[in-house]
């Protein structure tokens, strides 16, 4: 079942349907779940339903044709406010909430949400990338959440409740989104013509962690070619990090001129390494391993040559998770990748976690 093209989140839709029916919609929501699974899509559809003129306020429905619906769909509705992290910033700047220095408290989301609805009804705000609220922005937002303006609805979108300040968390109704099932991701890849082959769609979906946008990003043959090379390098305890860094940085930079596609690629490559080390940990500790053929043979080779124990492999996985967190925070990619590979090479060469290397 899908509601307004929102797939895989029937329980969440149902929860909103019931809240509206009873006239008991909260004023602040925190949507949490992996990126790319439809949180923002659902937030926008919800906004459309709340603003639609053709449907009663107790109904979770929108007509798609009225002036309100048309403007929501076009992204121009004056009562729908949306902020997100600019691609060149590492956090949500405070200006988005309280205006520029010259126009403090005269613009920005915290100001605008207090205005009377232009087209009747309500005002709805969507705060995307809520994981990246900095302290200043969070404090400004908090003041608004403490006394939400009447008829306002605010929806924060983040990956986990733990990544939000407790003060924000406690003022929001938390709505958890599950990763999408593999079958659904595969269906969507085919129906959106990202790939034509169903088996290929399933393969990408398996690597997507239940995220459609990740699965779409993975539909890149270059990436899989690079993965083969990466796996064989990682399986070699004499990893030449200096030479290999150049190849890695060149591959990441070839994704495009902008920060976003480069970040996506860095994330993908580090993600492959995490997968590799996790499987290696399982293999070294005698746990059953199920993976694609390439990963199977790479971890088998690595386990043969590995100098340390499962703990050292776990340290590599952890080091890779740290690197991943830094990619999201928009650090200098080349330096980040260099330090990461360097640390992996040091752990692999000695077979002990870094803390044990003098
Ligand atoms: Zn409508």
CSV table of C-alpha atoms and ligand atoms in Angstrom, one decimal:
chain,number,residue,atom,x,y,z
A,1,UNK,CA,0.0,0.0,0.0
A,2,UNK,CA,1.2,3.5,-0.7
A,3,UNK,CA,-0.2,6.8,0.3
A,4,UNK,CA,0.4,9.6,-2.1
A,5,UNK,CA,3.5,7.8,-3.5
A,6,UNK,CA,4.9,7.4,0.0
A,7,UNK,CA,6.1,3.8,0.0
A,8,UNK,CA,7.0,1.5,2.9
A,9,UNK,CA,5.8,3.6,5.8
A,10,UNK,CA,2.1,2.6,6.2
A,11,UNK,CA,2.4,2.6,10.0
A,12,UNK,CA,3.6,6.2,10.1
A,13,UNK,CA,0.9,7.3,7.7
A,14,UNK,CA,-1.7,5.5,9.8
A,15,UNK,CA,-0.5,7.2,12.9
A,16,UNK,CA,-1.0,10.7,11.3
A,17,UNK,CA,-4.4,9.7,10.0
A,18,UNK,CA,-5.6,8.8,13.4
A,19,UNK,CA,-4.1,11.9,15.1
A,20,UNK,CA,-5.9,14.2,12.5
A,21,UNK,CA,-9.2,12.3,12.9
A,22,UNK,CA,-9.0,12.9,16.6
A,23,UNK,CA,-7.9,16.5,16.1
A,24,UNK,CA,-4.8,15.8,18.2
A,25,UNK,CA,-1.9,16.6,16.0
A,26,UNK,CA,1.2,17.5,18.0
A,27,UNK,CA,3.0,20.7,17.1
A,28,UNK,CA,6.5,19.3,16.8
A,29,UNK,CA,7.7,16.1,15.2
A,30,UNK,CA,11.1,14.5,14.9
A,31,UNK,CA,11.3,12.1,12.0
A,32,UNK,CA,14.2,9.7,12.5
A,33,UNK,CA,15.6,7.0,10.2
A,34,UNK,CA,18.3,6.3,7.6
A,35,UNK,CA,18.7,8.9,4.9
A,36,UNK,CA,17.0,8.4,1.6
A,37,UNK,CA,14.0,6.3,2.8
A,38,UNK,CA,11.3,8.9,2.3
A,39,UNK,CA,11.1,11.0,5.5
A,40,UNK,CA,11.1,14.3,3.6
A,41,UNK,CA,8.7,13.0,1.0
A,42,UNK,CA,6.3,12.1,3.8
A,43,UNK,CA,6.8,15.4,5.5
A,44,UNK,CA,5.9,17.3,2.3
A,45,UNK,CA,2.9,15.1,1.7
A,46,UNK,CA,1.8,15.7,5.2
A,47,UNK,CA,2.3,19.5,4.7
A,48,UNK,CA,0.2,19.3,1.6
A,49,UNK,CA,-2.6,17.5,3.4
A,50,UNK,CA,-2.6,20.1,6.2
A,51,UNK,CA,-2.7,23.0,3.7
A,52,UNK,CA,-5.1,21.6,1.1
A,53,UNK,CA,-8.3,23.6,0.8
A,54,UNK,CA,-10.4,20.8,-0.5
A,55,UNK,CA,-10.1,18.5,2.5
A,56,UNK,CA,-11.2,18.9,6.0
A,57,UNK,CA,-8.6,19.4,8.7
A,58,UNK,CA,-9.4,16.0,10.2
A,59,UNK,CA,-8.6,14.2,7.0
A,60,UNK,CA,-5.2,13.0,5.9
A,61,UNK,CA,-5.8,13.8,2.2
A,62,UNK,CA,-5.0,16.4,-0.4
A,63,UNK,CA,-6.6,17.0,-3.8
A,64,UNK,CA,-3.4,17.9,-5.8
A,65,UNK,CA,-5.3,20.7,-7.7
A,66,UNK,CA,-6.2,23.5,-5.4
A,67,UNK,CA,-4.1,26.6,-5.1
A,68,UNK,CA,-2.5,25.4,-1.9
A,69,UNK,CA,-1.7,21.9,-3.3
A,70,UNK,CA,-0.2,23.4,-6.5
A,71,UNK,CA,2.0,25.8,-4.5
A,72,UNK,CA,3.2,23.0,-2.1
A,73,UNK,CA,4.1,20.8,-5.1
A,74,UNK,CA,5.9,23.7,-6.7
A,75,UNK,CA,7.8,24.5,-3.5
A,76,UNK,CA,6.4,28.1,-3.4
A,77,UNK,CA,3.7,27.9,-0.7
A,78,UNK,CA,4.1,30.9,1.6
A,79,UNK,CA,2.9,28.9,4.6
A,80,UNK,CA,5.4,26.0,4.0
A,81,UNK,CA,8.9,26.9,5.3
A,82,UNK,CA,11.8,24.6,4.7
A,83,UNK,CA,15.5,24.8,5.8
A,84,UNK,CA,18.3,22.4,5.1
A,85,UNK,CA,22.1,22.4,5.4
A,86,UNK,CA,23.8,24.2,2.6
A,87,UNK,CA,26.1,21.8,0.8
A,88,UNK,CA,29.2,24.0,1.5
A,89,UNK,CA,28.4,24.2,5.3
A,90,UNK,CA,29.1,21.7,8.0
A,91,UNK,CA,26.1,22.8,10.0
A,92,UNK,CA,22.7,24.5,9.8
A,93,UNK,CA,23.7,28.2,10.0
A,94,UNK,CA,21.8,30.3,12.6
A,95,UNK,CA,20.9,32.8,9.9
A,96,UNK,CA,18.4,30.3,8.5
A,97,UNK,CA,16.5,30.5,11.9
A,98,UNK,CA,16.8,34.1,12.9
A,99,UNK,CA,17.9,36.0,9.8
A,100,UNK,CA,21.1,37.6,8.8
A,101,UNK,CA,23.1,39.8,11.1
A,102,UNK,CA,21.5,43.0,9.7
A,103,UNK,CA,18.0,41.6,9.8
A,104,UNK,CA,18.1,39.6,13.1
A,105,UNK,CA,14.7,38.4,14.2
A,106,UNK,CA,13.1,40.0,11.1
A,107,UNK,CA,13.4,36.9,9.0
A,108,UNK,CA,14.4,33.2,9.2
A,109,UNK,CA,12.3,30.2,10.2
A,110,UNK,CA,11.8,31.1,13.8
A,111,UNK,CA,10.5,34.5,12.8
A,112,UNK,CA,8.4,33.3,9.8
A,113,UNK,CA,6.7,30.5,11.7
A,114,UNK,CA,5.1,33.1,14.0
A,115,UNK,CA,3.4,35.0,11.1
A,116,UNK,CA,-0.3,34.5,10.6
A,117,UNK,CA,-0.9,31.9,7.9
A,118,UNK,CA,-1.2,33.7,4.5
A,119,UNK,CA,-3.7,31.3,3.0
A,120,UNK,CA,-5.7,30.4,6.1
A,121,UNK,CA,-5.0,27.1,7.7
A,122,UNK,CA,-1.6,26.5,9.2
A,123,UNK,CA,2.0,27.2,8.9
A,124,UNK,CA,4.3,24.2,8.4
A,125,UNK,CA,8.1,24.1,8.8
A,126,UNK,CA,10.4,21.3,7.7
A,127,UNK,CA,13.9,21.3,9.2
A,128,UNK,CA,15.9,18.9,7.1
A,129,UNK,CA,19.4,17.7,8.2
A,130,UNK,CA,18.5,18.2,11.8
A,131,UNK,CA,21.6,16.1,12.7
A,132,UNK,CA,23.6,19.2,11.8
A,133,UNK,CA,22.0,21.8,14.0
A,134,UNK,CA,24.8,23.6,15.7
A,135,UNK,CA,24.5,24.9,19.3
A,136,UNK,CA,23.4,28.4,18.3
A,137,UNK,CA,20.8,27.2,15.8
A,138,UNK,CA,19.5,24.6,18.2
A,139,UNK,CA,19.0,27.2,20.9
A,140,UNK,CA,17.1,29.5,18.6
A,141,UNK,CA,14.9,26.7,17.5
A,142,UNK,CA,14.4,25.5,21.0
A,143,UNK,CA,12.8,28.9,22.0
A,144,UNK,CA,10.3,28.4,19.2
A,145,UNK,CA,9.6,24.8,20.2
A,146,UNK,CA,9.0,25.8,23.8
A,147,UNK,CA,6.1,28.0,22.8
A,148,UNK,CA,5.0,26.8,19.4
A,149,UNK,CA,2.8,29.4,17.6
A,150,UNK,CA,-0.8,28.3,17.4
A,151,UNK,CA,-1.7,26.4,14.2
A,152,UNK,CA,2.0,25.7,13.5
A,153,UNK,CA,3.5,22.3,12.8
A,154,UNK,CA,7.2,21.8,12.8
A,155,UNK,CA,8.9,18.6,11.4
A,156,UNK,CA,12.6,17.9,12.1
A,157,UNK,CA,14.3,15.3,9.9
A,158,UNK,CA,17.3,13.4,11.2
A,159,UNK,CA,18.9,10.1,11.2
A,160,UNK,CA,18.6,9.2,14.8
A,161,UNK,CA,17.0,10.6,18.0
A,162,UNK,CA,20.4,10.3,19.7
A,163,UNK,CA,21.9,12.9,17.4
A,164,UNK,CA,19.5,15.6,18.6
A,165,UNK,CA,19.9,17.6,21.8
A,166,UNK,CA,17.9,16.1,24.6
A,167,UNK,CA,16.1,19.4,25.0
A,168,UNK,CA,14.9,19.2,21.4
A,169,UNK,CA,14.1,15.5,21.6
A,170,UNK,CA,12.0,16.0,24.7
A,171,UNK,CA,9.8,18.6,23.0
A,172,UNK,CA,9.1,16.6,19.9
A,173,UNK,CA,7.0,13.6,19.1
A,174,UNK,CA,9.5,11.1,17.7
A,175,UNK,CA,8.4,9.2,14.6
A,176,UNK,CA,10.7,6.3,13.7
A,177,UNK,CA,11.1,5.3,10.0
A,178,UNK,CA,12.3,1.8,9.2
A,179,UNK,CA,14.7,1.1,6.4
A,180,UNK,CA,12.8,0.0,3.3
A,181,UNK,CA,12.7,-3.7,2.5
A,182,UNK,CA,15.1,-5.0,-0.2
A,183,UNK,CA,12.2,-6.1,-2.4
A,184,UNK,CA,10.6,-2.6,-2.3
A,185,UNK,CA,13.9,-0.8,-3.0
A,186,UNK,CA,14.4,-3.2,-6.0
A,187,UNK,CA,10.9,-2.5,-7.3
A,188,UNK,CA,11.4,1.2,-7.0
A,189,UNK,CA,14.7,1.1,-8.9
A,190,UNK,CA,13.1,-0.8,-11.7
A,191,UNK,CA,9.9,1.4,-11.8
A,192,UNK,CA,12.0,4.5,-11.8
A,193,UNK,CA,14.1,3.1,-14.6
A,194,UNK,CA,17.3,3.5,-12.6
A,195,UNK,CA,18.1,-0.1,-13.8
A,196,UNK,CA,16.3,-2.3,-16.1
A,197,UNK,CA,17.5,-5.7,-14.8
A,198,UNK,CA,15.6,-7.0,-11.8
A,199,UNK,CA,18.5,-9.1,-10.5
A,200,UNK,CA,20.8,-6.1,-10.7
A,201,UNK,CA,18.2,-4.0,-8.9
A,202,UNK,CA,18.1,-6.6,-6.1
A,203,UNK,CA,21.9,-6.6,-5.8
A,204,UNK,CA,22.0,-2.8,-5.4
A,205,UNK,CA,19.1,-2.9,-3.0
A,206,UNK,CA,21.0,-5.4,-0.8
A,207,UNK,CA,23.8,-2.9,-0.5
A,208,UNK,CA,21.5,0.1,0.1
A,209,UNK,CA,20.7,-0.4,3.8
A,210,UNK,CA,17.1,0.1,2.9
A,211,UNK,CA,17.6,3.5,1.4
A,212,UNK,CA,16.3,4.3,-2.1
A,213,UNK,CA,18.6,7.3,-2.6
A,214,UNK,CA,21.7,5.1,-1.6
A,215,UNK,CA,20.6,2.4,-4.0
A,216,UNK,CA,20.3,5.0,-6.8
A,217,UNK,CA,23.7,6.3,-6.0
A,218,UNK,CA,25.1,2.8,-6.2
A,219,UNK,CA,23.9,2.3,-9.8
A,220,UNK,CA,27.3,3.3,-11.1
A,221,UNK,CA,29.4,0.6,-12.9
A,222,UNK,CA,32.6,2.6,-12.2
A,223,UNK,CA,32.0,2.3,-8.5
A,224,UNK,CA,31.8,-1.5,-8.6
A,225,UNK,CA,35.0,-1.7,-10.7
A,226,UNK,CA,36.7,0.4,-8.1
A,227,UNK,CA,35.2,-1.8,-5.3
A,228,UNK,CA,36.9,-4.9,-6.8
A,229,UNK,CA,40.2,-3.1,-6.7
A,230,UNK,CA,39.6,-1.8,-3.2
A,231,UNK,CA,38.8,-5.2,-1.8
A,232,UNK,CA,41.9,-6.8,-3.2
A,233,UNK,CA,44.0,-4.0,-1.8
A,234,UNK,CA,42.4,-4.2,1.7
A,235,UNK,CA,43.0,-8.0,1.6
A,236,UNK,CA,46.8,-7.3,1.3
A,237,UNK,CA,48.5,-6.8,4.6
A,238,UNK,CA,51.2,-4.9,2.9
A,239,UNK,CA,48.8,-2.1,1.9
A,240,UNK,CA,50.8,0.6,0.2
A,241,UNK,CA,48.7,3.5,1.6
A,242,UNK,CA,50.8,6.2,-0.1
A,243,UNK,CA,50.2,5.1,-3.7
A,244,UNK,CA,46.8,3.9,-3.0
A,245,UNK,CA,45.7,7.2,-1.5
A,246,UNK,CA,46.4,8.9,-4.9
A,247,UNK,CA,44.2,6.4,-6.7
A,248,UNK,CA,41.4,6.8,-4.1
A,249,UNK,CA,41.5,10.6,-4.1
A,250,UNK,CA,41.5,10.7,-7.9
A,251,UNK,CA,38.4,8.4,-8.0
A,252,UNK,CA,36.5,10.5,-5.4
A,253,UNK,CA,37.4,13.7,-7.2
A,254,UNK,CA,36.3,12.2,-10.6
A,255,UNK,CA,32.7,12.1,-9.2
A,256,UNK,CA,32.3,15.8,-10.0
A,257,UNK,CA,33.4,19.3,-9.2
A,258,UNK,CA,30.9,19.9,-6.4
A,259,UNK,CA,31.3,18.7,-2.8
A,260,UNK,CA,28.1,16.7,-2.8
A,261,UNK,CA,28.9,14.0,-5.4
A,262,UNK,CA,32.5,13.7,-4.0
A,263,UNK,CA,31.1,13.2,-0.5
A,264,UNK,CA,28.7,10.5,-1.8
A,265,UNK,CA,31.7,8.7,-3.4
A,266,UNK,CA,33.9,9.0,-0.4
A,267,UNK,CA,31.0,7.6,1.7
A,268,UNK,CA,30.5,4.7,-0.7
A,269,UNK,CA,34.2,3.7,-0.7
A,270,UNK,CA,34.5,3.9,3.1
A,271,UNK,CA,31.2,2.0,3.3
A,272,UNK,CA,32.7,-0.8,1.2
A,273,UNK,CA,35.7,-0.9,3.5
A,274,UNK,CA,33.4,-1.1,6.6
A,275,UNK,CA,31.6,-4.0,5.0
A,276,UNK,CA,34.9,-5.7,4.3
A,277,UNK,CA,36.2,-5.4,7.8
A,278,UNK,CA,33.0,-6.5,9.4
A,279,UNK,CA,33.0,-9.6,7.3
A,280,UNK,CA,36.7,-10.1,8.2
A,281,UNK,CA,35.9,-9.8,11.9
A,282,UNK,CA,33.2,-12.5,11.5
A,283,UNK,CA,35.6,-14.8,9.6
A,284,UNK,CA,38.4,-14.3,12.1
A,285,UNK,CA,36.1,-15.1,15.0
A,286,UNK,CA,34.7,-18.2,13.3
A,287,UNK,CA,31.2,-16.7,12.7
A,288,UNK,CA,29.3,-17.6,9.5
A,289,UNK,CA,29.9,-15.2,6.6
A,290,UNK,CA,27.4,-14.6,3.9
A,291,UNK,CA,28.4,-12.1,1.3
A,292,UNK,CA,28.7,-11.7,-2.5
A,293,UNK,CA,31.4,-13.7,-4.2
A,294,UNK,CA,33.9,-10.9,-4.4
A,295,UNK,CA,33.6,-10.0,-0.8
A,296,UNK,CA,33.8,-13.7,0.2
A,297,UNK,CA,37.0,-14.3,-1.7
A,298,UNK,CA,38.6,-11.0,-0.5
A,299,UNK,CA,37.9,-11.7,3.2
A,300,UNK,CA,39.1,-15.3,2.7
A,301,UNK,CA,42.4,-14.1,1.3
A,302,UNK,CA,42.6,-11.4,4.0
A,303,UNK,CA,42.0,-13.9,6.8
A,304,UNK,CA,44.8,-16.1,5.5
A,305,UNK,CA,47.3,-13.2,5.5
A,306,UNK,CA,46.0,-11.2,8.4
A,307,UNK,CA,48.6,-10.6,11.1
A,308,UNK,CA,46.4,-9.8,13.9
A,309,UNK,CA,43.2,-11.1,15.4
A,310,UNK,CA,39.5,-10.2,15.1
A,311,UNK,CA,40.1,-7.2,17.4
A,312,UNK,CA,42.5,-5.6,14.9
A,313,UNK,CA,40.0,-6.1,12.1
A,314,UNK,CA,37.3,-4.5,14.4
A,315,UNK,CA,39.7,-1.6,15.0
A,316,UNK,CA,39.9,-1.1,11.2
A,317,UNK,CA,36.1,-1.2,11.0
A,318,UNK,CA,35.8,1.4,13.8
A,319,UNK,CA,38.5,3.6,12.2
A,320,UNK,CA,36.4,3.5,9.0
A,321,UNK,CA,33.2,4.4,10.8
A,322,UNK,CA,35.1,7.5,12.3
A,323,UNK,CA,36.2,8.4,8.8
A,324,UNK,CA,32.6,8.1,7.6
A,325,UNK,CA,31.3,10.5,10.3
A,326,UNK,CA,33.9,13.0,9.2
A,327,UNK,CA,32.9,12.8,5.5
A,328,UNK,CA,29.4,13.8,6.6
A,329,UNK,CA,30.8,16.7,8.5
A,330,UNK,CA,32.4,18.0,5.3
A,331,UNK,CA,36.0,17.7,6.2
A,332,UNK,CA,38.8,18.1,3.7
A,333,UNK,CA,38.3,14.9,1.7
A,334,UNK,CA,41.9,14.3,0.5
A,335,UNK,CA,43.4,14.7,3.9
A,336,UNK,CA,40.7,12.7,5.5
A,337,UNK,CA,41.1,9.8,3.0
A,338,UNK,CA,44.9,9.9,3.4
A,339,UNK,CA,44.8,9.7,7.2
A,340,UNK,CA,42.2,7.0,7.1
A,341,UNK,CA,44.2,4.7,4.7
A,342,UNK,CA,47.3,5.4,6.6
A,343,UNK,CA,45.8,4.2,9.8
A,344,UNK,CA,44.4,1.1,8.2
A,345,UNK,CA,47.8,0.3,6.7
A,346,UNK,CA,49.4,0.7,10.1
A,347,UNK,CA,46.9,-1.6,11.8
A,348,UNK,CA,47.2,-4.2,9.1
A,349,UNK,CA,51.0,-4.1,9.1
A,350,UNK,CA,51.2,-4.7,12.8
A,351,UNK,CA,48.0,-6.6,13.4
A,352,UNK,CA,47.1,-4.6,16.5
A,353,UNK,CA,44.7,-1.7,17.1
A,354,UNK,CA,46.4,1.7,16.9
A,355,UNK,CA,46.4,2.3,20.7
A,356,UNK,CA,48.8,-0.7,20.9
A,357,UNK,CA,51.2,0.8,18.3
A,358,UNK,CA,53.9,2.8,19.9
B,1,LIG,ZN1,-5.6,20.6,-2.5
